[in-house]
mmCIF file of N, CA and C in Angstrom:
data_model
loop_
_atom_site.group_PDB
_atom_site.id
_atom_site.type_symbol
_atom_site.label_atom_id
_atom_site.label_comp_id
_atom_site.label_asym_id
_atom_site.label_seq_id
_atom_site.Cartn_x
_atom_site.Cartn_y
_atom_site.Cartn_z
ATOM 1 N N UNK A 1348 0.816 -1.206 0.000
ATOM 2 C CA UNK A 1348 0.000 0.000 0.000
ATOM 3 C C UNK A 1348 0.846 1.251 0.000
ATOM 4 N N UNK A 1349 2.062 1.298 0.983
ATOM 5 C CA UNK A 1349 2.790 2.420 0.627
ATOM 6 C C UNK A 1349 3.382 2.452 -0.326
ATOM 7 N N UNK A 1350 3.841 1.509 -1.124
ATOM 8 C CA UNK A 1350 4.528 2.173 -2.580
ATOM 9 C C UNK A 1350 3.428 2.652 -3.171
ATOM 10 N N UNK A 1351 2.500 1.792 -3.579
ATOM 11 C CA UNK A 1351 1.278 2.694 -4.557
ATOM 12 C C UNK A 1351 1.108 3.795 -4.159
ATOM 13 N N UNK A 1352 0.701 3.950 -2.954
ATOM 14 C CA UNK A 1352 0.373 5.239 -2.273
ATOM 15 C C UNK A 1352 1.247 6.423 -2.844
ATOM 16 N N UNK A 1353 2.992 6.115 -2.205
ATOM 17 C CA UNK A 1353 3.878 7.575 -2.690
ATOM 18 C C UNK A 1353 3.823 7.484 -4.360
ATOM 19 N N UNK A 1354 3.856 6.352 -5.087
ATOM 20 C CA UNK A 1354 4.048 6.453 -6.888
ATOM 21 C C UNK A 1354 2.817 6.949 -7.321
ATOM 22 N N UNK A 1355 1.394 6.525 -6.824
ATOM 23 C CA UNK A 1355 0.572 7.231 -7.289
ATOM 24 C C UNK A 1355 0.704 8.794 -6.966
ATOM 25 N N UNK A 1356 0.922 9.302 -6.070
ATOM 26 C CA UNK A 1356 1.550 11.080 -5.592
ATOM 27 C C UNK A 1356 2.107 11.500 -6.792
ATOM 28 N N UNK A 1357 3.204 10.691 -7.235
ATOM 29 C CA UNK A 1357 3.941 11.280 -7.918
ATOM 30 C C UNK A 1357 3.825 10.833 -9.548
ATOM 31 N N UNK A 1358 2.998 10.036 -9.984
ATOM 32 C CA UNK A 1358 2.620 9.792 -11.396
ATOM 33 C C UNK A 1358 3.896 8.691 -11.663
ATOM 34 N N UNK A 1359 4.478 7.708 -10.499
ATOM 35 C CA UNK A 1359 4.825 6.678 -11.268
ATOM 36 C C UNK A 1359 4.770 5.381 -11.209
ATOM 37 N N UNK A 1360 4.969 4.580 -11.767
ATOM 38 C CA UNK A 1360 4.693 3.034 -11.714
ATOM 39 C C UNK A 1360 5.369 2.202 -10.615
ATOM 40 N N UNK A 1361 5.521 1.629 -9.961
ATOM 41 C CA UNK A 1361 5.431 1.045 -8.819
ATOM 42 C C UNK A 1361 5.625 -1.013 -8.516
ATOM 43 N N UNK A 1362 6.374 -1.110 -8.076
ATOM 44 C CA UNK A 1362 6.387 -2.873 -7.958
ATOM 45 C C UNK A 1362 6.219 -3.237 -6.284
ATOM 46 N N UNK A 1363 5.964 -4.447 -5.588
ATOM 47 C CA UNK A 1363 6.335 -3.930 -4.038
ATOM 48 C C UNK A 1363 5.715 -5.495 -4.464
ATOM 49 N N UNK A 1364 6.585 -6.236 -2.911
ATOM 50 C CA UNK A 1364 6.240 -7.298 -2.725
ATOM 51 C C UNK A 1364 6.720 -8.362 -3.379
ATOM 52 N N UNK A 1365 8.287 -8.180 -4.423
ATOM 53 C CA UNK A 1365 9.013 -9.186 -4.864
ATOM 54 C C UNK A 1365 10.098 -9.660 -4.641
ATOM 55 N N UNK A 1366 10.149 -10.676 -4.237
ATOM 56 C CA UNK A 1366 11.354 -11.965 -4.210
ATOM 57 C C UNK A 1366 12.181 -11.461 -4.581
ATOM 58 N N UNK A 1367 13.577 -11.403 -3.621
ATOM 59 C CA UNK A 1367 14.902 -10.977 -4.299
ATOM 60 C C UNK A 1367 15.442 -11.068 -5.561
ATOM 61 N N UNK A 1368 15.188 -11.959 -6.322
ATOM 62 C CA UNK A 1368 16.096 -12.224 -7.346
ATOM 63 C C UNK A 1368 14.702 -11.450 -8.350
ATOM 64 N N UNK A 1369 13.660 -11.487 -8.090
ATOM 65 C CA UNK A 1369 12.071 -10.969 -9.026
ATOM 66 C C UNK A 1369 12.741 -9.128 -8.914
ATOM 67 N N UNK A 1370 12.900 -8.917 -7.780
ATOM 68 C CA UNK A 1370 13.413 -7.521 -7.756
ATOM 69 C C UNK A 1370 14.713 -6.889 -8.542
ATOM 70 N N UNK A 1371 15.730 -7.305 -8.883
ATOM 71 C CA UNK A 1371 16.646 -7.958 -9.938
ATOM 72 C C UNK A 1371 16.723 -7.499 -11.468
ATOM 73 N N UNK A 1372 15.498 -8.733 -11.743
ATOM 74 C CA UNK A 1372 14.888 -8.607 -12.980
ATOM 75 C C UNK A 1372 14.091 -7.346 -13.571
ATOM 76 N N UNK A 1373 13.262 -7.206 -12.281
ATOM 77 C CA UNK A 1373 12.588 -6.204 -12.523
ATOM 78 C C UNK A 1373 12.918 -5.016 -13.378
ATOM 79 N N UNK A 1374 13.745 -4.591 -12.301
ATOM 80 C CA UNK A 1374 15.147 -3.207 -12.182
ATOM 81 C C UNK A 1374 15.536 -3.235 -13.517
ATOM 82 N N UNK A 1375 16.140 -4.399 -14.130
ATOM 83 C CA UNK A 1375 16.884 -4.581 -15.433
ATOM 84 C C UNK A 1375 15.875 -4.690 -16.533
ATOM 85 N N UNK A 1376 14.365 -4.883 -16.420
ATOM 86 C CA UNK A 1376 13.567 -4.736 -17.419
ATOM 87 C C UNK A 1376 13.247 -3.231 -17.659
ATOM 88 N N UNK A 1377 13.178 -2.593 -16.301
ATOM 89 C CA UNK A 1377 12.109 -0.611 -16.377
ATOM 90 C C UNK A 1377 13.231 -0.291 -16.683
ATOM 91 N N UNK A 1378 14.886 -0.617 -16.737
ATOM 92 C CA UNK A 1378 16.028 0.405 -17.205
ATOM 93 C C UNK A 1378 15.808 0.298 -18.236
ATOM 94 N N UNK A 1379 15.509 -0.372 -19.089
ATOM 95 C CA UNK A 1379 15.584 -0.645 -20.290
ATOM 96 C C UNK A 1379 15.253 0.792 -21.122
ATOM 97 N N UNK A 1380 14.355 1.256 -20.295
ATOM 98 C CA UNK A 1380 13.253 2.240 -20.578
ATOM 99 C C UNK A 1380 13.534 3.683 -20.400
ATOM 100 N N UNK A 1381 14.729 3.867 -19.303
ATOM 101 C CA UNK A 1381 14.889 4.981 -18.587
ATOM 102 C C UNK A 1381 15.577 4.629 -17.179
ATOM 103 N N UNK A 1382 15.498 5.536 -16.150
ATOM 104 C CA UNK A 1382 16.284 5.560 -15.186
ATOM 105 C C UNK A 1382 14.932 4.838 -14.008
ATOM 106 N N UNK A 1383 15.815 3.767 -13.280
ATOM 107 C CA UNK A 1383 14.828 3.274 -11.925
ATOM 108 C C UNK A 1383 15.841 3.694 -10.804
ATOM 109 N N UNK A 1384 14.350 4.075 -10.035
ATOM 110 C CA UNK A 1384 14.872 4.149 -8.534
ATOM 111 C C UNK A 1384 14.330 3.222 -7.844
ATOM 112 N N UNK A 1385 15.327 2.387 -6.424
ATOM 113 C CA UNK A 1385 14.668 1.663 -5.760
ATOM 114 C C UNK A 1385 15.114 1.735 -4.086
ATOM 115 N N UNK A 1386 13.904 1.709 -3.597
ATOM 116 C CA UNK A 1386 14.388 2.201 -2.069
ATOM 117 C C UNK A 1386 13.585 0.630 -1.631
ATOM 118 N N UNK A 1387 14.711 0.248 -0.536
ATOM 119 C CA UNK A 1387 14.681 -1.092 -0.150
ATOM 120 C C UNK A 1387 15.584 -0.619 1.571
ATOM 121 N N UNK A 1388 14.889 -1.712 2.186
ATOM 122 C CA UNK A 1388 15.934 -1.532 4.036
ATOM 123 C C UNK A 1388 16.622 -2.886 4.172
ATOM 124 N N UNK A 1389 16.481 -3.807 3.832
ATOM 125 C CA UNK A 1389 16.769 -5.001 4.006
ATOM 126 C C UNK A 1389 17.738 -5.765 3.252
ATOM 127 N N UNK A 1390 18.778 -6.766 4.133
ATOM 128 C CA UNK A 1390 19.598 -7.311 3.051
ATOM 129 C C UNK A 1390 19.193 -7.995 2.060
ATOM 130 N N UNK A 1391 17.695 -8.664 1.499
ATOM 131 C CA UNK A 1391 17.763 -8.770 0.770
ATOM 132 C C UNK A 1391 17.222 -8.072 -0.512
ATOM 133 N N UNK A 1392 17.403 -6.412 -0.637
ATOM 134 C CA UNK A 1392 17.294 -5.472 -1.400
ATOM 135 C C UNK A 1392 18.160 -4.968 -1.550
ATOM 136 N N UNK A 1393 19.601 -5.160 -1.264
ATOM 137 C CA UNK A 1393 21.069 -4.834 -1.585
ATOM 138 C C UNK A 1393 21.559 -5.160 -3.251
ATOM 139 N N UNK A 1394 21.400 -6.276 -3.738
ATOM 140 C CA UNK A 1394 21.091 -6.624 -4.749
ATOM 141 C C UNK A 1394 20.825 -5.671 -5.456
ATOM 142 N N UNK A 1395 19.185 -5.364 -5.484
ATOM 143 C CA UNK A 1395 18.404 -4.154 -6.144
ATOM 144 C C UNK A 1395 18.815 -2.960 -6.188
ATOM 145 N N UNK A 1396 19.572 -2.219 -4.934
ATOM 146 C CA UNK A 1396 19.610 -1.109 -5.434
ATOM 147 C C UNK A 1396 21.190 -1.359 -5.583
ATOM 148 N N UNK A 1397 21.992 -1.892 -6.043
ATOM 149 C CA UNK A 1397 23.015 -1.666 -6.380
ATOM 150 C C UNK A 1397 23.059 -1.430 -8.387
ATOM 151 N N UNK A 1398 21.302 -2.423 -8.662
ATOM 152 C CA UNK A 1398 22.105 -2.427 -9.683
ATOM 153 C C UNK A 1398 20.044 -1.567 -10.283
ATOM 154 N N UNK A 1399 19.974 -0.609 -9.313
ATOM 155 C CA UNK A 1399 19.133 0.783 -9.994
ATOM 156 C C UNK A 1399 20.024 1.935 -10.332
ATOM 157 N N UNK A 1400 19.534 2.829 -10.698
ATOM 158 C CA UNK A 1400 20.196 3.805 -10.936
ATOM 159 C C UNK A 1400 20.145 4.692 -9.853
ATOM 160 N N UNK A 1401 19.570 4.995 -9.282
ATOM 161 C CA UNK A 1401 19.483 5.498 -8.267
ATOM 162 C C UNK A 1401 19.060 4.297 -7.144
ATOM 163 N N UNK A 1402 19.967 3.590 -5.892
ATOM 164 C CA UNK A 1402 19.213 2.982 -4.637
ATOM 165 C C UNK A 1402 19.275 3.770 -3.474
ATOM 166 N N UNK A 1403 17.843 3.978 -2.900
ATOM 167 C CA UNK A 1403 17.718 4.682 -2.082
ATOM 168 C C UNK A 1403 17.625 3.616 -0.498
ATOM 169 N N UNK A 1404 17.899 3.259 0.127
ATOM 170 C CA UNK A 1404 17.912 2.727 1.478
ATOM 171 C C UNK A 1404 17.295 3.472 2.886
ATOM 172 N N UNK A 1405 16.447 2.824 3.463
ATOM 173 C CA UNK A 1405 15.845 3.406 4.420
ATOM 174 C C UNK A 1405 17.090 3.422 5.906
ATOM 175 N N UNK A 1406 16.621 4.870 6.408
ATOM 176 C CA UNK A 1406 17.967 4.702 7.615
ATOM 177 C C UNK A 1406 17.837 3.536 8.665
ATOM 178 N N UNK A 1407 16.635 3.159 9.115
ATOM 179 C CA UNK A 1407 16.404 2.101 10.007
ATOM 180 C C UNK A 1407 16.633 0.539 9.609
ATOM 181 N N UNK A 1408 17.199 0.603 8.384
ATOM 182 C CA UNK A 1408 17.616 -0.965 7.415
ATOM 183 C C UNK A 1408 19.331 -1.372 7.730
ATOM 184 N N UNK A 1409 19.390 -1.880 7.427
ATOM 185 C CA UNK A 1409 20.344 -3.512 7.205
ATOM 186 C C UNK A 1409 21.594 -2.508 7.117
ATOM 187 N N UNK A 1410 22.714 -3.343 7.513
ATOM 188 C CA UNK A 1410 24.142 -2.174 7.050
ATOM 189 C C UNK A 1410 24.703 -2.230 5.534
ATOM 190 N N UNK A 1411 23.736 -3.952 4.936
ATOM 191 C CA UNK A 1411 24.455 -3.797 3.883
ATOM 192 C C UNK A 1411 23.457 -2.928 3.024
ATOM 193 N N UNK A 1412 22.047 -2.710 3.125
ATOM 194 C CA UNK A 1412 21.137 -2.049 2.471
ATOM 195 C C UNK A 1412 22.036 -0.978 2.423
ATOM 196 N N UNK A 1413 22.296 -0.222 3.843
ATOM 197 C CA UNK A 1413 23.229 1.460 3.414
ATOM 198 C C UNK A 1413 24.124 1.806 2.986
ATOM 199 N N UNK A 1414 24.730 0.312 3.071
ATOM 200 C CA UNK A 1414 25.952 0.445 2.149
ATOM 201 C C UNK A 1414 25.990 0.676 1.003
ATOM 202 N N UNK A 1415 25.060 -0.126 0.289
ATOM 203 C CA UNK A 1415 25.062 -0.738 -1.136
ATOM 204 C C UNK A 1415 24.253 0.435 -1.953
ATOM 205 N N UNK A 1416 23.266 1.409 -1.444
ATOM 206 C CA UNK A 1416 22.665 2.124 -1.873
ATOM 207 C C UNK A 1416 23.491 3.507 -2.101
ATOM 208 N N UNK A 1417 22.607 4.244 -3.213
ATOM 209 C CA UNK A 1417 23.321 5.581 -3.268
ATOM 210 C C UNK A 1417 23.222 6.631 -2.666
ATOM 211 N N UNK A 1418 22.268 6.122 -1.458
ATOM 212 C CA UNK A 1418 21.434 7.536 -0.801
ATOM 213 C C UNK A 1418 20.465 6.578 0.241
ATOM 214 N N UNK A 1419 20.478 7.468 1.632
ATOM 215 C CA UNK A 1419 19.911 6.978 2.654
ATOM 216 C C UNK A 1419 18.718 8.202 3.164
ATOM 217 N N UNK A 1420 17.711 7.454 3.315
ATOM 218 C CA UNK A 1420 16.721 8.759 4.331
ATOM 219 C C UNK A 1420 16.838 7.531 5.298
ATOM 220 N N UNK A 1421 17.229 8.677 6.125
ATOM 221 C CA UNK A 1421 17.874 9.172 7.893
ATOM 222 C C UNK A 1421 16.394 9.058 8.515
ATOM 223 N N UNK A 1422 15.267 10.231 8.738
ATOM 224 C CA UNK A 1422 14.106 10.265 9.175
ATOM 225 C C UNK A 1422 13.190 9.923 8.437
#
């Protein structure tokens, strides 16, 4: 519900609720297209945003989530 929620705000398309390696694929199908962003907290969304163009990581997530991402929200 919260991804739809903020992508509908902002007029964009939206995935939530996939299997690490589904998240992956995903990423590498919408680049195809243009630039993806993906905000993930958990190690197993390290993966994902390493290989979005932009990964955004939540501050209360995983060390490798903050690591691996290009950008953290803190609050």
């Amino acid at each position: 519900r919260t991804a739809a929620a903020v992508a509908a705000g902002l007029g964009l398309d939206q995935k939530a609720e996939l299997m690490p390696e589904d998240k992956v694929t995903a990423i590498k199908a919408m680049a195809e297209h243009g630039g993806v962003m993906m905000v993930g907290d958990g190690i197993n969304d390290a993966p994902a945003l390493a290989q979005a163009s932009v990964g955004v990581a939540m501050g209360s997530g995983t060390d490798v989530a903050l690591e691996t991402a290009h950008a953290a929200i803190l609050r």
